[in-house]
């Protein structure tokens, strides 16, 4: 009764009985009238009408009745009011044109929403199954009508949503044609594509379209385009963009570098090597014709790239010789210039440049606190080899990538207690510490490798080979042959084990046939230790390729008697299926239905990795099913753990999904919950996750506590110190408690290492900033979780740890002196403070806080000599450690030291913002507070760039003199590294 | 508008004329026509538009439907009566502030109550009765009469009901009052069936108040009673067999539930 509402004082019907009675009349005209009038009053009196719904339905069914549509509409409205949306929708569709989508009532909006949902569901089903699904044309008509209305009203985001959700690219194209697709909209669409589309096939199609659309923009955003192309694995297209940009003005060159860095950040080794191959090929072709065709000016390289492949080698060779002669000096210098540019681009793509930058960053900003390690060492019984090797592992984590191995050097006696596999692990730890030292790798490990036929312990040799793999992870071209040779020569299964792991890491994702053959040979020797490593190595070798090697692997996994080999192969299968989504379903099914629990265990990882970061409902359902129903504890644990892998793209979803499982009676499930939270919420410090972990860390079962501690440190990684300090104290207590279980203690020791990993400059990032999963990190994490069975595999933890750096570069890939501003109190993210200036006070304040507590705790526990390092000496100690870190900045340090004394008296006065010098640590939580300075000499080339990661800077005052930050990394061979002699000093007896 | 109204009035006259002649089929046709015609009047429920002639329209609509109700009484069509009354009721409830009350209202309402009584729909009878204010219940002879009947019915004072058909307040009540006797008889028969194994025909005729023996025999045939000689046998052996409760099973179940509940908590 709309009219009744509009006109005040007008009468309203109190009962629809009269109208309903009319429906029973024999005359059709009367019934039609009744329907019409009921339709008007139904919003108010639906409860009366609902009792005679059968009559109305019968009227619709009656073919001879003229106003069937009206009856359908009325029935639809009644069902809507009854809350039966499905029925309501069916009748609304039957009502045909009487159902008016433009009406602004709740009823219409609800039903239209339902309608679109239904349409999307059906389309999606069709898209996934690949079959043509007959969709009700009436349904389609309504969706189309709504879509048109969205376009007319300018609600383009909604239109995009409808188009993408219903897997209908034509619609998306219509949106594009209809209105100017601006960047904001496209970015929105891209985000929807990445996060919300379930079907991989359709996502690829959609992204392809997005790339086309992006290219149509006036100023195409090449960065975004290349990211999409990366997902689509279109190496050639990316290479084309890069070469094209390289041939243009200096801004474009910077942009090309930026794209290359961003691509590198996504950790897609196969893709990057393909791109760099293409670039090399294209430029070799393009270079020479360009010289002959144009005078000095470089035409767009892409045009050259498009030239036929038969570009004559001799011709170009001749031109090369002729060019410099003809064109005096200018062209030749330009040619050199372009060569340099190409080399730079290639060095970025092949990882040399970014790895070097990260190494420099980690080296110079290392904030590891050696006292923590010393305390650990002294508070743990050395005869306990589990804790002993856990400390060695912790040391490796804390110094990951910093090249600082002083702790090991200083405690060689203590280190020597590591025997057999502990020795293997300890040697591998060196690889973690020296991670990224590509050129020096073999040199560094030389003492442990057999030289001239004489070899030391097989354990240290195997460990060294494994270390080489960790060092060269996915950049292993240089080391591949050496490792392969070592594998062939290896006689002991320990060495084979190390060589397999090393080789797998070095040839990650290359799918190298030769390596595969060798690994297979090792596998078929049926030696448990070597076979396990070979299984994992094959997985690493073919990671993410989805190749049919899995058949052979599975066949052997069934054949062998050794559980270790089966487990290695099962994990290998999971690795091969990384990121394959639906393509992995067949294998997943096969593994999950296997009789052997170890293979089902592999199946769980297969689900987790194949659907990593997709939030796929299918995967989550399957994992939850196994988590509660499988008979094997291992499988259940793995199932819960893998939830973390599926959900890390939306960490906020994870805690409430696993919350119930965390109360499970089964300790394995509880352990899985802890790890799932650690994986999904790593580095977020999320409160909900912490609440669950807090409970789990008081669990009655030791290994649950272990998992909870490790996971907590993963979650708290690089969180503000105010959140972390409590946890540090707790770890301290567990480590020093004599009655604590060994398992739990081990967890605590590893947690200590994790929370300060990489000199406090790294974080776990399973997703790149652009939202793509990072292969290396994810698989590193997956293999790390295998430490449950095999401690040496814990060293895979170094893969997911990525520097959280802001590094600004100019066109020469040098770091200019430059600063960004952080708009929040410096103390909040204090640990990251660079060594310079006023900030120094704060950085030193934070470590001392730890120092004092640990020192006190230790003093109470052990009353050792170290206790002398009391708070009064803090200042000196800090100055010392700073000197150790960066020699070049000694002068600034002094100044900082002075200021510290001044500020020490009035520590309360705190600035609300701070300047951060290039390069600097920017932790994820800090990201949004850090901005580029307006009016600075350098501005980022990509105006949307966030101040994190490697950012190319444009020099706005090109002529001016440039100050470059230079960080020499100590790459001396370890054998010759002696502790540096004390600095010269003058003895002054008066001071005494 | 005025001629629409005029036409309505003409149709009403026609209906009245046909009703007085007792032509059922003609009446029905005219009624449909009238009802269709009424939908053209915008002042009527459910629209309630305030047209200039709204009051007249409502009056006309009400009268038409009242006439329709009376017709259905006349032709003893309970279903049609119900339909028409429901349609008419809207006027009584929703337009009572717009137009003066109808003289016929209480008559029609009383009839409706009587109909409900005839159909043995006692719950609805009382719901309907509640909508009539108490002072009207006491003052109106139409309503009082029906209330009286209902009370007798409840008491089981069937002879009072049977006698009451003689003092109907209006001639209109006669058709339904006669039907009520049948209802009462059904009630009595149902009771006898339970109460007795068998009855002699003479007694049965007396109890069930059949005027002739033949009427009783017809009724017995309809109700599947057996007639043996001068006795009527009721088939109530099955009903007489009381179901023995399986107490052991009951106890067992109860104990099981108790144990389960303890376990759940």
PDB file of N, CA and C in Angstrom, chain A residues 263-337:
ATOM      1  N   UNK A 263      60.125  -7.182 -10.672  1.00  0.00           N
ATOM      2  CA  UNK A 263      59.969  -8.570 -11.117  1.00  0.00           C
ATOM      3  C   UNK A 263      60.822  -9.483 -10.255  1.00  0.00           C
ATOM      4  N   UNK A 264      62.009  -9.021  -9.953  1.00  0.00           N
ATOM      5  CA  UNK A 264      62.894  -9.846  -9.144  1.00  0.00           C
ATOM      6  C   UNK A 264      62.276 -10.108  -7.781  1.00  0.00           C
ATOM      7  N   UNK A 265      61.631  -9.083  -7.269  1.00  0.00           N
ATOM      8  CA  UNK A 265      61.051  -9.200  -5.932  1.00  0.00           C
ATOM      9  C   UNK A 265      60.008 -10.321  -5.874  1.00  0.00           C
ATOM     10  N   UNK A 266      59.406 -10.634  -7.023  1.00  0.00           N
ATOM     11  CA  UNK A 266      58.371 -11.660  -7.027  1.00  0.00           C
ATOM     12  C   UNK A 266      58.901 -13.084  -6.962  1.00  0.00           C
ATOM     13  N   UNK A 267      60.206 -13.223  -7.071  1.00  0.00           N
ATOM     14  CA  UNK A 267      60.820 -14.542  -6.936  1.00  0.00           C
ATOM     15  C   UNK A 267      60.241 -15.590  -7.875  1.00  0.00           C
ATOM     16  N   UNK A 268      60.359 -15.325  -9.139  1.00  0.00           N
ATOM     17  CA  UNK A 268      59.954 -16.332 -10.123  1.00  0.00           C
ATOM     18  C   UNK A 268      61.171 -16.657 -10.964  1.00  0.00           C
ATOM     19  N   UNK A 269      62.042 -17.518 -10.434  1.00  0.00           N
ATOM     20  CA  UNK A 269      63.337 -17.696 -11.096  1.00  0.00           C
ATOM     21  C   UNK A 269      63.239 -18.103 -12.565  1.00  0.00           C
ATOM     22  N   UNK A 270      62.335 -19.069 -12.865  1.00  0.00           N
ATOM     23  CA  UNK A 270      62.278 -19.503 -14.265  1.00  0.00           C
ATOM     24  C   UNK A 270      61.919 -18.343 -15.160  1.00  0.00           C
ATOM     25  N   UNK A 271      60.935 -17.589 -14.714  1.00  0.00           N
ATOM     26  CA  UNK A 271      60.441 -16.501 -15.529  1.00  0.00           C
ATOM     27  C   UNK A 271      61.542 -15.474 -15.759  1.00  0.00           C
ATOM     28  N   UNK A 272      62.250 -15.120 -14.704  1.00  0.00           N
ATOM     29  CA  UNK A 272      63.281 -14.103 -14.835  1.00  0.00           C
ATOM     30  C   UNK A 272      64.367 -14.539 -15.812  1.00  0.00           C
ATOM     31  N   UNK A 273      64.744 -15.808 -15.717  1.00  0.00           N
ATOM     32  CA  UNK A 273      65.820 -16.214 -16.614  1.00  0.00           C
ATOM     33  C   UNK A 273      65.311 -16.199 -18.049  1.00  0.00           C
ATOM     34  N   UNK A 274      64.040 -16.518 -18.241  1.00  0.00           N
ATOM     35  CA  UNK A 274      63.495 -16.451 -19.599  1.00  0.00           C
ATOM     36  C   UNK A 274      63.526 -15.009 -20.097  1.00  0.00           C
ATOM     37  N   UNK A 275      63.106 -14.087 -19.232  1.00  0.00           N
ATOM     38  CA  UNK A 275      63.081 -12.684 -19.637  1.00  0.00           C
ATOM     39  C   UNK A 275      64.482 -12.222 -20.012  1.00  0.00           C
ATOM     40  N   UNK A 276      65.445 -12.574 -19.168  1.00  0.00           N
ATOM     41  CA  UNK A 276      66.780 -12.048 -19.465  1.00  0.00           C
ATOM     42  C   UNK A 276      67.321 -12.670 -20.749  1.00  0.00           C
ATOM     43  N   UNK A 277      66.969 -13.927 -21.012  1.00  0.00           N
ATOM     44  CA  UNK A 277      67.370 -14.525 -22.290  1.00  0.00           C
ATOM     45  C   UNK A 277      66.785 -13.753 -23.452  1.00  0.00           C
ATOM     46  N   UNK A 278      65.483 -13.447 -23.330  1.00  0.00           N
ATOM     47  CA  UNK A 278      64.814 -12.724 -24.411  1.00  0.00           C
ATOM     48  C   UNK A 278      65.443 -11.359 -24.621  1.00  0.00           C
ATOM     49  N   UNK A 279      65.706 -10.676 -23.508  1.00  0.00           N
ATOM     50  CA  UNK A 279      66.275  -9.337 -23.628  1.00  0.00           C
ATOM     51  C   UNK A 279      67.608  -9.413 -24.351  1.00  0.00           C
ATOM     52  N   UNK A 280      68.393 -10.370 -23.937  1.00  0.00           N
ATOM     53  CA  UNK A 280      69.701 -10.511 -24.566  1.00  0.00           C
ATOM     54  C   UNK A 280      69.549 -10.722 -26.072  1.00  0.00           C
ATOM     55  N   UNK A 281      68.651 -11.630 -26.409  1.00  0.00           N
ATOM     56  CA  UNK A 281      68.453 -11.971 -27.817  1.00  0.00           C
ATOM     57  C   UNK A 281      68.004 -10.737 -28.597  1.00  0.00           C
ATOM     58  N   UNK A 282      67.019 -10.076 -28.058  1.00  0.00           N
ATOM     59  CA  UNK A 282      66.438  -8.937 -28.763  1.00  0.00           C
ATOM     60  C   UNK A 282      67.459  -7.840 -28.963  1.00  0.00           C
ATOM     61  N   UNK A 283      68.202  -7.551 -27.918  1.00  0.00           N
ATOM     62  CA  UNK A 283      69.103  -6.416 -28.028  1.00  0.00           C
ATOM     63  C   UNK A 283      70.250  -6.724 -28.972  1.00  0.00           C
ATOM     64  N   UNK A 284      70.694  -7.931 -28.972  1.00  0.00           N
ATOM     65  CA  UNK A 284      71.763  -8.263 -29.912  1.00  0.00           C
ATOM     66  C   UNK A 284      71.303  -8.040 -31.329  1.00  0.00           C
ATOM     67  N   UNK A 285      70.041  -8.373 -31.553  1.00  0.00           N
ATOM     68  CA  UNK A 285      69.500  -8.169 -32.892  1.00  0.00           C
ATOM     69  C   UNK A 285      69.295  -6.693 -33.167  1.00  0.00           C
ATOM     70  N   UNK A 286      68.756  -6.024 -32.164  1.00  0.00           N
ATOM     71  CA  UNK A 286      68.302  -4.660 -32.386  1.00  0.00           C
ATOM     72  C   UNK A 286      69.460  -3.684 -32.494  1.00  0.00           C
ATOM     73  N   UNK A 287      70.450  -3.939 -31.738  1.00  0.00           N
ATOM     74  CA  UNK A 287      71.555  -2.979 -31.610  1.00  0.00           C
ATOM     75  C   UNK A 287      72.073  -2.506 -32.970  1.00  0.00           C
ATOM     76  N   UNK A 288      72.475  -3.456 -33.750  1.00  0.00           N
ATOM     77  CA  UNK A 288      73.239  -3.087 -34.927  1.00  0.00           C
ATOM     78  C   UNK A 288      72.397  -2.407 -35.997  1.00  0.00           C
ATOM     79  N   UNK A 289      71.268  -2.960 -36.364  1.00  0.00           N
ATOM     80  CA  UNK A 289      70.455  -2.256 -37.355  1.00  0.00           C
ATOM     81  C   UNK A 289      70.160  -0.836 -36.897  1.00  0.00           C
ATOM     82  N   UNK A 290      69.997  -0.668 -35.628  1.00  0.00           N
ATOM     83  CA  UNK A 290      69.692   0.666 -35.124  1.00  0.00           C
ATOM     84  C   UNK A 290      70.805   1.630 -35.497  1.00  0.00           C
ATOM     85  N   UNK A 291      72.004   1.155 -35.374  1.00  0.00           N
ATOM     86  CA  UNK A 291      73.144   2.000 -35.685  1.00  0.00           C
ATOM     87  C   UNK A 291      73.116   2.440 -37.144  1.00  0.00           C
ATOM     88  N   UNK A 292      72.861   1.500 -38.003  1.00  0.00           N
ATOM     89  CA  UNK A 292      72.904   1.832 -39.423  1.00  0.00           C
ATOM     90  C   UNK A 292      71.696   2.626 -39.856  1.00  0.00           C
ATOM     91  N   UNK A 293      70.580   2.332 -39.266  1.00  0.00           N
ATOM     92  CA  UNK A 293      69.342   2.957 -39.755  1.00  0.00           C
ATOM     93  C   UNK A 293      69.240   4.419 -39.331  1.00  0.00           C
ATOM     94  N   UNK A 294      69.485   4.671 -38.099  1.00  0.00           N
ATOM     95  CA  UNK A 294      69.242   6.027 -37.620  1.00  0.00           C
ATOM     96  C   UNK A 294      70.560   6.706 -37.260  1.00  0.00           C
ATOM     97  N   UNK A 295      70.559   8.016 -37.329  1.00  0.00           N
ATOM     98  CA  UNK A 295      71.780   8.740 -37.008  1.00  0.00           C
ATOM     99  C   UNK A 295      71.817   9.051 -35.526  1.00  0.00           C
ATOM    100  N   UNK A 296      72.588   8.279 -34.870  1.00  0.00           N
ATOM    101  CA  UNK A 296      72.797   8.593 -33.452  1.00  0.00           C
ATOM    102  C   UNK A 296      71.570   8.332 -32.606  1.00  0.00           C
ATOM    103  N   UNK A 297      70.416   8.715 -33.121  1.00  0.00           N
ATOM    104  CA  UNK A 297      69.206   8.534 -32.307  1.00  0.00           C
ATOM    105  C   UNK A 297      68.816   7.072 -32.254  1.00  0.00           C
ATOM    106  N   UNK A 298      68.342   6.677 -31.128  1.00  0.00           N
ATOM    107  CA  UNK A 298      67.961   5.273 -31.022  1.00  0.00           C
ATOM    108  C   UNK A 298      66.465   5.119 -31.195  1.00  0.00           C
ATOM    109  N   UNK A 299      66.063   4.446 -32.228  1.00  0.00           N
ATOM    110  CA  UNK A 299      64.620   4.199 -32.360  1.00  0.00           C
ATOM    111  C   UNK A 299      64.186   3.168 -31.330  1.00  0.00           C
ATOM    112  N   UNK A 300      62.905   3.125 -31.160  1.00  0.00           N
ATOM    113  CA  UNK A 300      62.375   2.214 -30.144  1.00  0.00           C
ATOM    114  C   UNK A 300      62.822   0.794 -30.448  1.00  0.00           C
ATOM    115  N   UNK A 301      63.345   0.168 -29.450  1.00  0.00           N
ATOM    116  CA  UNK A 301      63.929  -1.146 -29.675  1.00  0.00           C
ATOM    117  C   UNK A 301      62.888  -2.187 -30.024  1.00  0.00           C
ATOM    118  N   UNK A 302      61.685  -1.955 -29.594  1.00  0.00           N
ATOM    119  CA  UNK A 302      60.665  -2.965 -29.850  1.00  0.00           C
ATOM    120  C   UNK A 302      60.426  -3.120 -31.351  1.00  0.00           C
ATOM    121  N   UNK A 303      60.537  -1.988 -32.070  1.00  0.00           N
ATOM    122  CA  UNK A 303      60.362  -2.090 -33.515  1.00  0.00           C
ATOM    123  C   UNK A 303      61.449  -2.986 -34.088  1.00  0.00           C
ATOM    124  N   UNK A 304      62.617  -2.817 -33.548  1.00  0.00           N
ATOM    125  CA  UNK A 304      63.710  -3.643 -34.021  1.00  0.00           C
ATOM    126  C   UNK A 304      63.461  -5.086 -33.621  1.00  0.00           C
ATOM    127  N   UNK A 305      62.990  -5.229 -32.426  1.00  0.00           N
ATOM    128  CA  UNK A 305      62.724  -6.582 -31.941  1.00  0.00           C
ATOM    129  C   UNK A 305      61.735  -7.303 -32.841  1.00  0.00           C
ATOM    130  N   UNK A 306      60.870  -6.522 -33.447  1.00  0.00           N
ATOM    131  CA  UNK A 306      59.855  -7.126 -34.288  1.00  0.00           C
ATOM    132  C   UNK A 306      60.409  -7.510 -35.660  1.00  0.00           C
ATOM    133  N   UNK A 307      61.588  -7.044 -35.957  1.00  0.00           N
ATOM    134  CA  UNK A 307      62.164  -7.370 -37.267  1.00  0.00           C
ATOM    135  C   UNK A 307      62.402  -8.865 -37.396  1.00  0.00           C
ATOM    136  N   UNK A 308      62.415  -9.320 -38.623  1.00  0.00           N
ATOM    137  CA  UNK A 308      62.568 -10.764 -38.816  1.00  0.00           C
ATOM    138  C   UNK A 308      63.833 -11.298 -38.151  1.00  0.00           C
ATOM    139  N   UNK A 309      63.713 -12.550 -37.786  1.00  0.00           N
ATOM    140  CA  UNK A 309      64.801 -13.189 -37.061  1.00  0.00           C
ATOM    141  C   UNK A 309      66.071 -13.287 -37.902  1.00  0.00           C
ATOM    142  N   UNK A 310      65.910 -13.228 -39.181  1.00  0.00           N
ATOM    143  CA  UNK A 310      67.062 -13.461 -40.055  1.00  0.00           C
ATOM    144  C   UNK A 310      68.001 -12.258 -40.119  1.00  0.00           C
ATOM    145  N   UNK A 311      67.819 -11.310 -39.230  1.00  0.00           N
ATOM    146  CA  UNK A 311      68.715 -10.165 -39.224  1.00  0.00           C
ATOM    147  C   UNK A 311      70.155 -10.663 -39.366  1.00  0.00           C
ATOM    148  N   UNK A 312      70.716 -10.310 -40.443  1.00  0.00           N
ATOM    149  CA  UNK A 312      71.942 -10.971 -40.897  1.00  0.00           C
ATOM    150  C   UNK A 312      73.112 -10.750 -39.938  1.00  0.00           C
ATOM    151  N   UNK A 313      73.706 -11.840 -39.541  1.00  0.00           N
ATOM    152  CA  UNK A 313      74.814 -11.737 -38.601  1.00  0.00           C
ATOM    153  C   UNK A 313      76.005 -10.983 -39.217  1.00  0.00           C
ATOM    154  N   UNK A 314      76.317 -11.339 -40.446  1.00  0.00           N
ATOM    155  CA  UNK A 314      77.494 -10.717 -41.057  1.00  0.00           C
ATOM    156  C   UNK A 314      77.258  -9.227 -41.261  1.00  0.00           C
ATOM    157  N   UNK A 315      76.056  -8.943 -41.723  1.00  0.00           N
ATOM    158  CA  UNK A 315      75.696  -7.541 -41.945  1.00  0.00           C
ATOM    159  C   UNK A 315      75.929  -6.739 -40.682  1.00  0.00           C
ATOM    160  N   UNK A 316      75.373  -7.250 -39.617  1.00  0.00           N
ATOM    161  CA  UNK A 316      75.487  -6.507 -38.369  1.00  0.00           C
ATOM    162  C   UNK A 316      76.939  -6.446 -37.920  1.00  0.00           C
ATOM    163  N   UNK A 317      77.606  -7.550 -38.169  1.00  0.00           N
ATOM    164  CA  UNK A 317      79.018  -7.571 -37.813  1.00  0.00           C
ATOM    165  C   UNK A 317      79.765  -6.457 -38.557  1.00  0.00           C
ATOM    166  N   UNK A 318      79.445  -6.330 -39.800  1.00  0.00           N
ATOM    167  CA  UNK A 318      80.094  -5.308 -40.597  1.00  0.00           C
ATOM    168  C   UNK A 318      79.743  -3.922 -40.068  1.00  0.00           C
ATOM    169  N   UNK A 319      78.470  -3.777 -39.801  1.00  0.00           N
ATOM    170  CA  UNK A 319      78.011  -2.475 -39.322  1.00  0.00           C
ATOM    171  C   UNK A 319      78.725  -2.109 -38.022  1.00  0.00           C
ATOM    172  N   UNK A 320      78.910  -3.117 -37.224  1.00  0.00           N
ATOM    173  CA  UNK A 320      79.558  -2.880 -35.944  1.00  0.00           C
ATOM    174  C   UNK A 320      80.952  -2.299 -36.153  1.00  0.00           C
ATOM    175  N   UNK A 321      81.622  -2.914 -37.091  1.00  0.00           N
ATOM    176  CA  UNK A 321      82.962  -2.437 -37.374  1.00  0.00           C
ATOM    177  C   UNK A 321      82.936  -1.029 -37.970  1.00  0.00           C
ATOM    178  N   UNK A 322      81.941  -0.797 -38.784  1.00  0.00           N
ATOM    179  CA  UNK A 322      81.917   0.462 -39.518  1.00  0.00           C
ATOM    180  C   UNK A 322      81.443   1.626 -38.664  1.00  0.00           C
ATOM    181  N   UNK A 323      80.502   1.318 -37.806  1.00  0.00           N
ATOM    182  CA  UNK A 323      79.830   2.397 -37.094  1.00  0.00           C
ATOM    183  C   UNK A 323      80.770   3.382 -36.383  1.00  0.00           C
ATOM    184  N   UNK A 324      81.652   2.898 -35.564  1.00  0.00           N
ATOM    185  CA  UNK A 324      82.482   3.864 -34.844  1.00  0.00           C
ATOM    186  C   UNK A 324      83.328   4.728 -35.796  1.00  0.00           C
ATOM    187  N   UNK A 325      83.758   4.103 -36.833  1.00  0.00           N
ATOM    188  CA  UNK A 325      84.605   4.825 -37.767  1.00  0.00           C
ATOM    189  C   UNK A 325      83.840   5.973 -38.428  1.00  0.00           C
ATOM    190  N   UNK A 326      82.644   5.656 -38.826  1.00  0.00           N
ATOM    191  CA  UNK A 326      81.869   6.648 -39.555  1.00  0.00           C
ATOM    192  C   UNK A 326      81.448   7.806 -38.674  1.00  0.00           C
ATOM    193  N   UNK A 327      81.005   7.473 -37.511  1.00  0.00           N
ATOM    194  CA  UNK A 327      80.309   8.494 -36.729  1.00  0.00           C
ATOM    195  C   UNK A 327      81.152   9.077 -35.619  1.00  0.00           C
ATOM    196  N   UNK A 328      82.353   9.263 -35.892  1.00  0.00           N
ATOM    197  CA  UNK A 328      83.268   9.900 -34.933  1.00  0.00           C
ATOM    198  C   UNK A 328      83.142   9.250 -33.556  1.00  0.00           C
ATOM    199  N   UNK A 329      83.096  10.084 -32.572  1.00  0.00           N
ATOM    200  CA  UNK A 329      83.121   9.507 -31.227  1.00  0.00           C
ATOM    201  C   UNK A 329      81.726   9.313 -30.635  1.00  0.00           C
ATOM    202  N   UNK A 330      80.856  10.187 -31.011  1.00  0.00           N
ATOM    203  CA  UNK A 330      79.558  10.226 -30.334  1.00  0.00           C
ATOM    204  C   UNK A 330      78.797   8.894 -30.368  1.00  0.00           C
ATOM    205  N   UNK A 331      78.637   8.341 -31.574  1.00  0.00           N
ATOM    206  CA  UNK A 331      77.881   7.092 -31.594  1.00  0.00           C
ATOM    207  C   UNK A 331      78.565   5.998 -30.776  1.00  0.00           C
ATOM    208  N   UNK A 332      79.855   5.947 -30.853  1.00  0.00           N
ATOM    209  CA  UNK A 332      80.517   4.844 -30.168  1.00  0.00           C
ATOM    210  C   UNK A 332      80.331   4.968 -28.655  1.00  0.00           C
ATOM    211  N   UNK A 333      80.403   6.176 -28.176  1.00  0.00           N
ATOM    212  CA  UNK A 333      80.195   6.333 -26.743  1.00  0.00           C
ATOM    213  C   UNK A 333      78.749   5.981 -26.382  1.00  0.00           C
ATOM    214  N   UNK A 334      77.882   6.330 -27.305  1.00  0.00           N
ATOM    215  CA  UNK A 334      76.484   6.019 -27.038  1.00  0.00           C
ATOM    216  C   UNK A 334      76.263   4.508 -27.031  1.00  0.00           C
ATOM    217  N   UNK A 335      76.997   3.889 -27.923  1.00  0.00           N
ATOM    218  CA  UNK A 335      76.852   2.437 -27.981  1.00  0.00           C
ATOM    219  C   UNK A 335      77.311   1.819 -26.664  1.00  0.00           C
ATOM    220  N   UNK A 336      78.411   2.349 -26.203  1.00  0.00           N
ATOM    221  CA  UNK A 336      78.918   1.844 -24.928  1.00  0.00           C
ATOM    222  C   UNK A 336      77.888   2.078 -23.838  1.00  0.00           C
ATOM    223  N   UNK A 337      77.349   3.273 -23.913  1.00  0.00           N
ATOM    224  CA  UNK A 337      76.327   3.662 -22.934  1.00  0.00           C
ATOM    225  C   UNK A 337      75.202   2.642 -22.943  1.00  0.00           C
TER     226      UNK A 337
END
